[in-house]
mmCIF file of C-alpha atoms in Angstrom:
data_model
loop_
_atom_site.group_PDB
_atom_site.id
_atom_site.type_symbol
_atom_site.label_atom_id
_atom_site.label_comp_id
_atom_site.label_asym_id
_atom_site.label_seq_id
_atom_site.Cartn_x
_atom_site.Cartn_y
_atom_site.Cartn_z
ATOM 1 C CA UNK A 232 -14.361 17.006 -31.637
ATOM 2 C CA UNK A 233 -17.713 18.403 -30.171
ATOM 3 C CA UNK A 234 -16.435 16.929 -26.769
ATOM 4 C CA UNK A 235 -13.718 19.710 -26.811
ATOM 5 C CA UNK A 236 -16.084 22.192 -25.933
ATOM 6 C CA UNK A 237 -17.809 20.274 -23.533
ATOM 7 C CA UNK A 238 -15.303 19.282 -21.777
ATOM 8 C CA UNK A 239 -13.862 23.131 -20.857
ATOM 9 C CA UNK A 240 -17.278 23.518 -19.228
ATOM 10 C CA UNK A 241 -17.642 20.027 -17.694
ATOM 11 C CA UNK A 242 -14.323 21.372 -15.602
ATOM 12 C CA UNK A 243 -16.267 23.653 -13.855
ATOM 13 C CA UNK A 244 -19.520 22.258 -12.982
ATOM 14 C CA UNK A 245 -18.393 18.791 -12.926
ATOM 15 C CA UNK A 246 -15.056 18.977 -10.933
ATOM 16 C CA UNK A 247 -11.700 17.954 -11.765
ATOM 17 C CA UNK A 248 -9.441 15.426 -9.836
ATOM 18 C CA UNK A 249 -8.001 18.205 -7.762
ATOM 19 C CA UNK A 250 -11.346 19.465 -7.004
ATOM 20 C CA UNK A 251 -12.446 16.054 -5.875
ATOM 21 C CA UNK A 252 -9.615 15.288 -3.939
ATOM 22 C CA UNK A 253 -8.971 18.379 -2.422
ATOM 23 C CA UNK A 254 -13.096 17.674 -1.106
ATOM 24 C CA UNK A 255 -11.739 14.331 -0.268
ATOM 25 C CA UNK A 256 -9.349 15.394 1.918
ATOM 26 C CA UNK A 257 -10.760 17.977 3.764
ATOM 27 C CA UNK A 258 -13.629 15.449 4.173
ATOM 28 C CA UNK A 259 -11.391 12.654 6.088
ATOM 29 C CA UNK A 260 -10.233 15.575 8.334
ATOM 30 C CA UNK A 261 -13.758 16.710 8.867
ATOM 31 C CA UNK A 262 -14.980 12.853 9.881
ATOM 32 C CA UNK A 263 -11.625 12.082 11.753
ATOM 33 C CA UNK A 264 -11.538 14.843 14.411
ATOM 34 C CA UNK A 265 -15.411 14.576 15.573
ATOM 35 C CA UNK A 266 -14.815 10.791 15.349
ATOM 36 C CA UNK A 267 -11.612 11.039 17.714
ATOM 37 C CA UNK A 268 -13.499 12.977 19.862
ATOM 38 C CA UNK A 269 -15.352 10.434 21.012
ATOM 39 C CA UNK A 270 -13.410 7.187 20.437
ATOM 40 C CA UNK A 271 -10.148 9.258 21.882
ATOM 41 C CA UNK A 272 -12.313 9.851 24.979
ATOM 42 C CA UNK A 273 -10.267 12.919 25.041
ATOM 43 C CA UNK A 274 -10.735 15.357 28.952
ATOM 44 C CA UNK A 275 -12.896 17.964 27.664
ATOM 45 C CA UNK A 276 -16.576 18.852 28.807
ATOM 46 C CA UNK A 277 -19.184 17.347 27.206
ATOM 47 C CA UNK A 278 -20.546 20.687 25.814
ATOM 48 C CA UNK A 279 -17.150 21.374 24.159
ATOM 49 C CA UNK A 280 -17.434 17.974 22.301
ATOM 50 C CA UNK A 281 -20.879 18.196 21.078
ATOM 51 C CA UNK A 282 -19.722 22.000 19.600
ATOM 52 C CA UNK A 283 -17.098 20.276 17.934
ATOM 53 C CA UNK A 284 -19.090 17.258 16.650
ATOM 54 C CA UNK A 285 -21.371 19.723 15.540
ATOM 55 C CA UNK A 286 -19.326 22.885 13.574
ATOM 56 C CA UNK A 287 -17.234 19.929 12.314
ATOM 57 C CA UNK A 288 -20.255 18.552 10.987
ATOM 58 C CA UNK A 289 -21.675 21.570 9.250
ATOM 59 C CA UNK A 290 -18.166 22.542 7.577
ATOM 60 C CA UNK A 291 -18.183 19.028 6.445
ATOM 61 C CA UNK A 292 -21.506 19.749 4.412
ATOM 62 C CA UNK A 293 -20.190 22.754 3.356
ATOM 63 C CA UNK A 294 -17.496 21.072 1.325
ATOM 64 C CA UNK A 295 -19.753 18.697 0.053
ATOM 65 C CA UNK A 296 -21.893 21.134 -1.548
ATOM 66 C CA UNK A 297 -19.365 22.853 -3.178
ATOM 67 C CA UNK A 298 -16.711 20.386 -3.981
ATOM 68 C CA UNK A 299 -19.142 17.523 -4.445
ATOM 69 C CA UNK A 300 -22.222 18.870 -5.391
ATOM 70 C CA UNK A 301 -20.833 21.216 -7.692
ATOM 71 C CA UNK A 302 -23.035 24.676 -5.709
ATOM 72 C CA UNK A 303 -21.774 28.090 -7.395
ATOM 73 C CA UNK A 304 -23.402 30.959 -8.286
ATOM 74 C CA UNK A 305 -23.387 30.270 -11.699
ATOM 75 C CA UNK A 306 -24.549 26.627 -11.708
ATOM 76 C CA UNK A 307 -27.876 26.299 -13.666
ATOM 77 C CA UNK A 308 -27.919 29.946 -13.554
ATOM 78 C CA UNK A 309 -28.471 30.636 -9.832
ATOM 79 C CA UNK A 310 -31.186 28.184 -9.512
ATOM 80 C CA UNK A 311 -29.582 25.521 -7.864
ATOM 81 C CA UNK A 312 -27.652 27.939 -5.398
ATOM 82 C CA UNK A 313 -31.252 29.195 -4.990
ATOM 83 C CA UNK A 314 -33.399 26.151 -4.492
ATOM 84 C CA UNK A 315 -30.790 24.957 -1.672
ATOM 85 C CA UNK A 316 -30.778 28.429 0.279
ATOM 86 C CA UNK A 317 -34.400 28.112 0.353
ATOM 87 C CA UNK A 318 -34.415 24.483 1.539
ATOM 88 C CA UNK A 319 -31.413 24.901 4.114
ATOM 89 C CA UNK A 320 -34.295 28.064 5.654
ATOM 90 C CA UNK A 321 -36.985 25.790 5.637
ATOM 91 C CA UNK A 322 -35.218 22.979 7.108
ATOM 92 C CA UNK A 323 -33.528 25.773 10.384
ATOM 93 C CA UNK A 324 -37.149 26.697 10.716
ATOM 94 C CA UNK A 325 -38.350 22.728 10.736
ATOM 95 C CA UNK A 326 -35.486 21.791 13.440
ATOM 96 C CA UNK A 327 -35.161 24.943 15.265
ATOM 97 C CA UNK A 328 -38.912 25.540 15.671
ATOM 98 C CA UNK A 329 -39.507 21.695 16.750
ATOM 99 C CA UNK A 330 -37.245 21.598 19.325
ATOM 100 C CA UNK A 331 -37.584 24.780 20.541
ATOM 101 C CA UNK A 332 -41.149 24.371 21.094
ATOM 102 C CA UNK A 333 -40.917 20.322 22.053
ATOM 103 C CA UNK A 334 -38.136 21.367 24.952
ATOM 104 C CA UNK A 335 -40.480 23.589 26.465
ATOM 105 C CA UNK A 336 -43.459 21.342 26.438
ATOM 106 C CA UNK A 337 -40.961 18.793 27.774
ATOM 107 C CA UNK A 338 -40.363 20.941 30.532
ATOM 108 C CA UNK A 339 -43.988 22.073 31.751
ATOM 109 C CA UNK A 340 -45.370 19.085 31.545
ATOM 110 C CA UNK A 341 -42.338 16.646 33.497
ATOM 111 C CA UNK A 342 -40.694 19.770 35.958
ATOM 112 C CA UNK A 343 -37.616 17.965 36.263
ATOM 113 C CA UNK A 344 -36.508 16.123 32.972
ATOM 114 C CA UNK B 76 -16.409 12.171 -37.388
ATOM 115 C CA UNK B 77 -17.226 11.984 -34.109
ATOM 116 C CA UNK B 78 -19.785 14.304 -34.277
ATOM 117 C CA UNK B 79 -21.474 11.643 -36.853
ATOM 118 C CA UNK B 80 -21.239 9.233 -34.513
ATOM 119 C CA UNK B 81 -22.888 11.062 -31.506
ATOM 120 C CA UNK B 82 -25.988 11.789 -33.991
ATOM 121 C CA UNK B 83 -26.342 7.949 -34.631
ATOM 122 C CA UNK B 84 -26.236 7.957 -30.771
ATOM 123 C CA UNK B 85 -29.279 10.401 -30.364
ATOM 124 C CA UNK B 86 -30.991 8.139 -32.614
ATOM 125 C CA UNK B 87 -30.683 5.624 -31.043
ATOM 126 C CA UNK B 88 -31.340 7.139 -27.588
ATOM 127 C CA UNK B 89 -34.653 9.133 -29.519
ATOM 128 C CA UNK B 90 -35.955 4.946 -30.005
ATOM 129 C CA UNK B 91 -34.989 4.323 -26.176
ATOM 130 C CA UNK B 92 -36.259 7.077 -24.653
ATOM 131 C CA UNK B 93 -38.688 9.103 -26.897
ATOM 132 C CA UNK B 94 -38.334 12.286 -25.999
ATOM 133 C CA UNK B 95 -41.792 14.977 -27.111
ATOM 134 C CA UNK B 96 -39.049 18.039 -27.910
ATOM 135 C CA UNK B 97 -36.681 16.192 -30.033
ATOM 136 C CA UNK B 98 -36.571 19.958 -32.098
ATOM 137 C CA UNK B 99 -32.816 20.178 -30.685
ATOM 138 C CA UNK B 100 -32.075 17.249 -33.124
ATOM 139 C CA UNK B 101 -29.207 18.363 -35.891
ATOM 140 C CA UNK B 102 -28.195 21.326 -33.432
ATOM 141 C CA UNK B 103 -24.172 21.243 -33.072
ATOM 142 C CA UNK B 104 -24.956 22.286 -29.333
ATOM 143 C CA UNK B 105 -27.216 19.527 -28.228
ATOM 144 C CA UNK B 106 -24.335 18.005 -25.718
ATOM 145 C CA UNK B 107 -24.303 20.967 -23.847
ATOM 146 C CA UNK B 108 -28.109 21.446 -23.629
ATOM 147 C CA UNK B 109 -28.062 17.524 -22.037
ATOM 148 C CA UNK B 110 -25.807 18.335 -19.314
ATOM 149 C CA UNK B 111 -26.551 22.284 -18.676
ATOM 150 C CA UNK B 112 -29.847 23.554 -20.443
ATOM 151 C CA UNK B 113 -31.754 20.646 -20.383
ATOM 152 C CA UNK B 114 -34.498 20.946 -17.227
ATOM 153 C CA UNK B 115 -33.863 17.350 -15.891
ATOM 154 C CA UNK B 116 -30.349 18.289 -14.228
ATOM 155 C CA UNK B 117 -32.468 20.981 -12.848
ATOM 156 C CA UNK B 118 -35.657 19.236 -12.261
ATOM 157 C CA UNK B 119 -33.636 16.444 -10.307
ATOM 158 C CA UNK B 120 -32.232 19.197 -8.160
ATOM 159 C CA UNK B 121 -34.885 20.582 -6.747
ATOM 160 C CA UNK B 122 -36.736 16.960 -6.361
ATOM 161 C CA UNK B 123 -33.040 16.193 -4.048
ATOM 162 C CA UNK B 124 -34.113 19.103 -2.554
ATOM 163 C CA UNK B 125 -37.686 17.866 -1.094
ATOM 164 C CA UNK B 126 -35.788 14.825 -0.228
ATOM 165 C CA UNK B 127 -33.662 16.738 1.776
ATOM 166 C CA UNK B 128 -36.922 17.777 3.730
ATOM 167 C CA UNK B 129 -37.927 14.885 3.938
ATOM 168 C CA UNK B 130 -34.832 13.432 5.869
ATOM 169 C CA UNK B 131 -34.744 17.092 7.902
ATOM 170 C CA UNK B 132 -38.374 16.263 9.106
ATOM 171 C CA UNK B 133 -37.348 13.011 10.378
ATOM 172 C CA UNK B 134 -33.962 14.415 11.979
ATOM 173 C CA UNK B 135 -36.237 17.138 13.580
ATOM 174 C CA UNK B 136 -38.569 13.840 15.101
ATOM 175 C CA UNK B 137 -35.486 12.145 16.410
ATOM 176 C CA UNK B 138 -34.222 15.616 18.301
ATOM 177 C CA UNK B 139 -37.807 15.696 19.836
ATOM 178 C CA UNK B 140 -38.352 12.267 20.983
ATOM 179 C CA UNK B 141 -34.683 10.798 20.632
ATOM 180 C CA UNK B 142 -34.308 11.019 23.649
ATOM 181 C CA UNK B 143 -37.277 9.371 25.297
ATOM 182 C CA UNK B 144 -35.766 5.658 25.830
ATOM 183 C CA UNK B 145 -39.259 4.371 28.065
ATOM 184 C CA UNK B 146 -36.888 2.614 30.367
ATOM 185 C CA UNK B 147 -35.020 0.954 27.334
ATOM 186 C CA UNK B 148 -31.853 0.671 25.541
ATOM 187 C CA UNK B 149 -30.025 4.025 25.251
ATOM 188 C CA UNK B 150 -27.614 4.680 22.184
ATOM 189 C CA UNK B 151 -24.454 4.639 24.433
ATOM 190 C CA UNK B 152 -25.531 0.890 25.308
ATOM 191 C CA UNK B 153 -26.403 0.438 21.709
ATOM 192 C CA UNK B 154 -24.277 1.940 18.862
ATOM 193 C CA UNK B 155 -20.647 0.868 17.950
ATOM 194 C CA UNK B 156 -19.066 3.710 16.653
ATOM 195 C CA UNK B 157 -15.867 1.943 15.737
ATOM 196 C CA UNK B 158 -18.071 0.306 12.481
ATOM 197 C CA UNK B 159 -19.561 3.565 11.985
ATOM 198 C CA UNK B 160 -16.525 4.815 11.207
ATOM 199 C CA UNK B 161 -15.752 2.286 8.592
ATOM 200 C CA UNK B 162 -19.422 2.812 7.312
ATOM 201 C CA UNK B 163 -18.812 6.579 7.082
ATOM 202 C CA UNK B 164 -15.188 5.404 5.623
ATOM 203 C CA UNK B 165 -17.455 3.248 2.637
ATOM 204 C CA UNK B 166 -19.291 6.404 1.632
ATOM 205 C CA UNK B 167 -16.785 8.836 1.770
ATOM 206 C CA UNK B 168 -14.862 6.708 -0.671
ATOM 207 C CA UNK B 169 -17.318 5.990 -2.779
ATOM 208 C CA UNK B 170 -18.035 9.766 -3.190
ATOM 209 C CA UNK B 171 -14.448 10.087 -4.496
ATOM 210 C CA UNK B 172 -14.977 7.099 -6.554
ATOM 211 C CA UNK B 173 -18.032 8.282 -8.513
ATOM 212 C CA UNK B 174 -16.326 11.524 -8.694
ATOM 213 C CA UNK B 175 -13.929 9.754 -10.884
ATOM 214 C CA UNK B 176 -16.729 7.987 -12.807
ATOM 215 C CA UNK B 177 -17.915 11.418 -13.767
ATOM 216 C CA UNK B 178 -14.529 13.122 -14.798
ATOM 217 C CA UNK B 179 -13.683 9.681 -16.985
ATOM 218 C CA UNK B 180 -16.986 9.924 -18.609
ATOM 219 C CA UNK B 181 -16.275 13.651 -19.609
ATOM 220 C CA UNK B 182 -13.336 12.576 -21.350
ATOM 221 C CA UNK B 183 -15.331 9.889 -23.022
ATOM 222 C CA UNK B 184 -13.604 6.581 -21.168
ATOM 223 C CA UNK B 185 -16.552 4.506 -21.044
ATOM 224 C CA UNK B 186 -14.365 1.502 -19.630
ATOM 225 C CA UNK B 187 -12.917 3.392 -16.689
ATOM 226 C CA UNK B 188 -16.130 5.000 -15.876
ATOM 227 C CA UNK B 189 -17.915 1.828 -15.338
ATOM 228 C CA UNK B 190 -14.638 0.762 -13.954
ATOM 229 C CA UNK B 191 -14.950 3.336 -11.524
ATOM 230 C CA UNK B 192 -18.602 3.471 -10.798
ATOM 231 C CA UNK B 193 -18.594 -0.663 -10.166
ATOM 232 C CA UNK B 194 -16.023 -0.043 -7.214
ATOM 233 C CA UNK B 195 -18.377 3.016 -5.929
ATOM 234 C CA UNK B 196 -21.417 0.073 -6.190
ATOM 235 C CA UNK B 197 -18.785 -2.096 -4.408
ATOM 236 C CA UNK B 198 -18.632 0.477 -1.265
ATOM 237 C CA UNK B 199 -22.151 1.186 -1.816
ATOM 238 C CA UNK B 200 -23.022 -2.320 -1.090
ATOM 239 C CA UNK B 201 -19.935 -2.424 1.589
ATOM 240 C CA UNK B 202 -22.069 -0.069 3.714
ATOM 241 C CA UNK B 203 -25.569 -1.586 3.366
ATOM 242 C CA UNK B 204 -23.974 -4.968 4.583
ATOM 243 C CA UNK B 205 -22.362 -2.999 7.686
ATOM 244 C CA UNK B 206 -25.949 -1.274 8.216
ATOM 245 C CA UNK B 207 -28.001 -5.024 8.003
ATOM 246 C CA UNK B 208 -25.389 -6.403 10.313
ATOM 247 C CA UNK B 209 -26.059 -3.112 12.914
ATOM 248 C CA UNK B 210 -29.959 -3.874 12.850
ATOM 249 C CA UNK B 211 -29.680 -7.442 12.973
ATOM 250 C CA UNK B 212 -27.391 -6.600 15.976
ATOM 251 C CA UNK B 213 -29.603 -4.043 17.176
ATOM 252 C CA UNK B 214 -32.991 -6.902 17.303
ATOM 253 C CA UNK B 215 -30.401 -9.173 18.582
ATOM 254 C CA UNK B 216 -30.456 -7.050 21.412
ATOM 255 C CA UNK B 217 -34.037 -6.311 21.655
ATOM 256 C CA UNK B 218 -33.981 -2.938 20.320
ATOM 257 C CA UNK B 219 -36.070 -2.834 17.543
ATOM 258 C CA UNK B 220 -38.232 -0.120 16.654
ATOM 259 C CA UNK B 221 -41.841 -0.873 18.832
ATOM 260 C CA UNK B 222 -39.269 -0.314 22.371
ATOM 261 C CA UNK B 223 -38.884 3.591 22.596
ATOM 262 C CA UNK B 224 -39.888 6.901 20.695
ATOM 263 C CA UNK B 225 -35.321 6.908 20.555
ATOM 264 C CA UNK B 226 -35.786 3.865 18.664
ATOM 265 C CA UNK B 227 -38.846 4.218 16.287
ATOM 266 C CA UNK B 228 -37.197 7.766 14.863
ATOM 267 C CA UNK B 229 -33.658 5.736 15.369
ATOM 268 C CA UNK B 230 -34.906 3.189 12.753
ATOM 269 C CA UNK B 231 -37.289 5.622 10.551
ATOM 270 C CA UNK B 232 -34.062 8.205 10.228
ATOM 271 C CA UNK B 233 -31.331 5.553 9.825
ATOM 272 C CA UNK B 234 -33.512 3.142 7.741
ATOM 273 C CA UNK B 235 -34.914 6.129 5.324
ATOM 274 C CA UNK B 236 -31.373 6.740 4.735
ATOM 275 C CA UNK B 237 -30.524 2.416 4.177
ATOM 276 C CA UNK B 238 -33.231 2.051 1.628
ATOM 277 C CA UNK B 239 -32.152 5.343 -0.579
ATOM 278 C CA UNK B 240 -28.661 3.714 -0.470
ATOM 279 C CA UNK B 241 -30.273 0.574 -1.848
ATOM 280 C CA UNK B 242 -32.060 2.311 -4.335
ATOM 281 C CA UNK B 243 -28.976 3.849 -5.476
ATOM 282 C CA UNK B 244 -27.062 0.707 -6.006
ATOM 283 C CA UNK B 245 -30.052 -0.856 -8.158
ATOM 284 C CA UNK B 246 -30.137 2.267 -10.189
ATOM 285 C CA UNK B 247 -25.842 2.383 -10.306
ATOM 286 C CA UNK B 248 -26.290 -1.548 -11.412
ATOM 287 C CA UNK B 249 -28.923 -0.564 -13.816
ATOM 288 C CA UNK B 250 -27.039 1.976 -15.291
ATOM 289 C CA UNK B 251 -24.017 0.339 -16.008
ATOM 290 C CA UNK B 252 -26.398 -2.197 -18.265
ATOM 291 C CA UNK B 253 -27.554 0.662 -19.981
ATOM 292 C CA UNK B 254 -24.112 1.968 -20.667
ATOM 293 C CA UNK B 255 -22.914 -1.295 -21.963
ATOM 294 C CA UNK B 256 -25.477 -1.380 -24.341
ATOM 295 C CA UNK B 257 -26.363 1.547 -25.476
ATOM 296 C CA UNK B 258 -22.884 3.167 -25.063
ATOM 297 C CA UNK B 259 -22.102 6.667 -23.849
ATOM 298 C CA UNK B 260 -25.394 8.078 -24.937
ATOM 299 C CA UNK B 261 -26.591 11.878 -23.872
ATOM 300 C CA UNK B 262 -29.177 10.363 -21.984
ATOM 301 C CA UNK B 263 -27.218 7.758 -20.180
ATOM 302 C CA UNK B 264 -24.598 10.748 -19.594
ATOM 303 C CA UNK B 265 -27.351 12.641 -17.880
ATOM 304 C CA UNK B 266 -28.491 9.638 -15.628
ATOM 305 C CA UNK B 267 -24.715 9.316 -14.465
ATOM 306 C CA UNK B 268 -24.998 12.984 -13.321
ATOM 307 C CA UNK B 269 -28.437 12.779 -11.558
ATOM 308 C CA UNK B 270 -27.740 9.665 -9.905
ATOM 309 C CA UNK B 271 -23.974 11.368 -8.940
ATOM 310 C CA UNK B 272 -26.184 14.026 -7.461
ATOM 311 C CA UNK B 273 -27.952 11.679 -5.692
ATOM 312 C CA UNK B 274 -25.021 9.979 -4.424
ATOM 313 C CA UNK B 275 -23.374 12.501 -3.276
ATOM 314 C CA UNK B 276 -26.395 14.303 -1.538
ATOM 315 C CA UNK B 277 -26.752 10.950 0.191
ATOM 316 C CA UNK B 278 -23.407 11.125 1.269
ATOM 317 C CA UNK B 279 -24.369 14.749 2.983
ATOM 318 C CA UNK B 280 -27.389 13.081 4.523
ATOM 319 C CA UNK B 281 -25.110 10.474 6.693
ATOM 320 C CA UNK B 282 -22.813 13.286 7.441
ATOM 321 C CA UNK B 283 -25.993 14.778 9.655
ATOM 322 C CA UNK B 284 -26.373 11.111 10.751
ATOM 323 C CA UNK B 285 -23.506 10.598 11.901
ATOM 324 C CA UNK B 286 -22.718 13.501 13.546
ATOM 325 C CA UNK B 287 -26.172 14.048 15.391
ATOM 326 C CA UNK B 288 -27.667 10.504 15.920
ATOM 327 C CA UNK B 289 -24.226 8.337 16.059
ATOM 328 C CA UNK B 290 -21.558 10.375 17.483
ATOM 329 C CA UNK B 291 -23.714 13.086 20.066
ATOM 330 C CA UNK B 292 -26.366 9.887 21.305
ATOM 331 C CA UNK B 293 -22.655 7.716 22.636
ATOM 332 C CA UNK B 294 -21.608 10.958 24.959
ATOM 333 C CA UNK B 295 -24.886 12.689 26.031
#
């Protein structure tokens, strides 16, 4: 009987079928096209197929975190939306500083790589 | 009835597991506090959290030095993306597998659960075999990690990533011997949500490796 209640809020942080499959699906899209893109050896420039590899990438974490990991506003009253705002800054300011930096040491110290 | 039953059950998980704030003993509510009050759910967040650092760190090596082969191997010579497809194939499913583990354990079918969270060990281990037979491939080859800077953050990334995999399966196998014991306990309901957590943020992780190191190192 006490699961009654628990369940009605398990629905919403812990998904539902749909939820998960819905995820699921969107997931195999998000892995097949970046995937074709470079088995399918398809004519585009190599730029173009690094964007897509990439965006596809990111919109596949996306769904993760919501349809996966269960991310809302509400979940563990903010905190968890929170803690993984902060940690996504941190980790733009790790990569994007690094390489930033790293290419242009790269490129005074070897003119020509 | 049942809510006799589930207090025998904290009793029994109170001798397991002694807990210092057992206050919440008796309390109608105490399910709810396991899965949505309690700190641990919480607490095993944010600790997913510094992991996720730690694995951002050692993407942000490989785009520094990925790239510096020292006249060896380079990852179009190298990687097979074909069975990193299937290996990405393994953990997607077993995302959606545990995902049914969790919704059958919120309406209380132990059997299905484990039934479900066996075949999510059974990708689990699926895509650790694929990953030994890539590195045994890969020193087959000569490419281990002393050859290049691309190879020692290749194998530090990709291996960092192999060994939390392992770890999960001997914590899913674990698990399921604590569940057949002890039964669907509130504490061994809260370890199959922090370890789904974990699986699923490790799923995340090899989205970023597949996508950066895999899939971008072939055309570049």
């Amino acid at each position: 009987m006490s699961h009654d209640t628990n369940s009605d809020t398990s629905v919403d942080s812990h998904g539902s079928y749909k939820s998960y499959l819905t995820g699921f699906l969107f997931s195999v899209v998000l892995t097949v096209i970046p995937f074709w893109v470079v088995l399918g050896k398809p004519d585009i420039p190599t730029g173009l197929k690094i964007a897509v590899i990439f965006g596809m990438g990111a919109v596949q974490i996306l769904v993760h975190v919501i349809y996966f990991l269960h991310v809302t506003v509400k979940a563990e009253q903010g905190w968890k939306l929170l803690s993984i705002v902060f940690t996504a800054v941190l980790l733009v300011i790790i990569l994007a500083g690094s390489i930033w930096v790293m290419y242009h040491l790269n490129t005074n110290m070897m003119p020509g790589m | 009835m049942s809510t006799q039953v589930i207090e025998t059950e904290d009793d029994l998980d109170f001798y397991v597991t002694p807990k210092p704030d057992s206050a919440s003993d008796g309390h109608p509510d105490t399910h709810q506090d396991y899965e949505h009050e309690n700190g641990t759910m919480l607490g095993f967040w944010i600790y997913l959290m510094s992991d996720c650092l730690i694995f951002g760190i050692l993407f942000a090596v490989y785009a520094v030095v990925g790239q510096n082969y020292a006249l060896g191997p380079t990852p179009a010579e190298l990687f097979e993306i074909d069975k990193i497809l299937l290996a990405t194939f393994f953990l997607l499913f077993s995302s959606i597998t545990y995902g049914f583990a969790v919704i059958n354990m919120n309406q209380n079918k132990k059997a299905t659960m484990m039934l479900w969270l066996l075949v999510t060990g059974a990708f689990g281990v699926g895509f650790l075999v694929l990953e030994a037979m890539e590195f045994a491939h890969l020193l087959h080859l000569g490419a281990g990690p002393d050859v290049s800077a691309f190879l020692s953050s290749f194998w530090f990334l990709v291996g960092t990533h192999g060994l939390h995999v392992a770890g999960g399966v001997i914590w899913l196998l674990v698990l399921l011997v604590q569940v057949l014991i002890f039964g669907l306990t509130p504490a061994n309901r809260r370890r199959v949500l922090c370890l789904s957590l974990f699986w699923h943020f490790l799923d995340l992780i090899w989205i970023g490796v597949f996508s950066f190191v895999y899939l971008t190192g072939v055309i570049i």
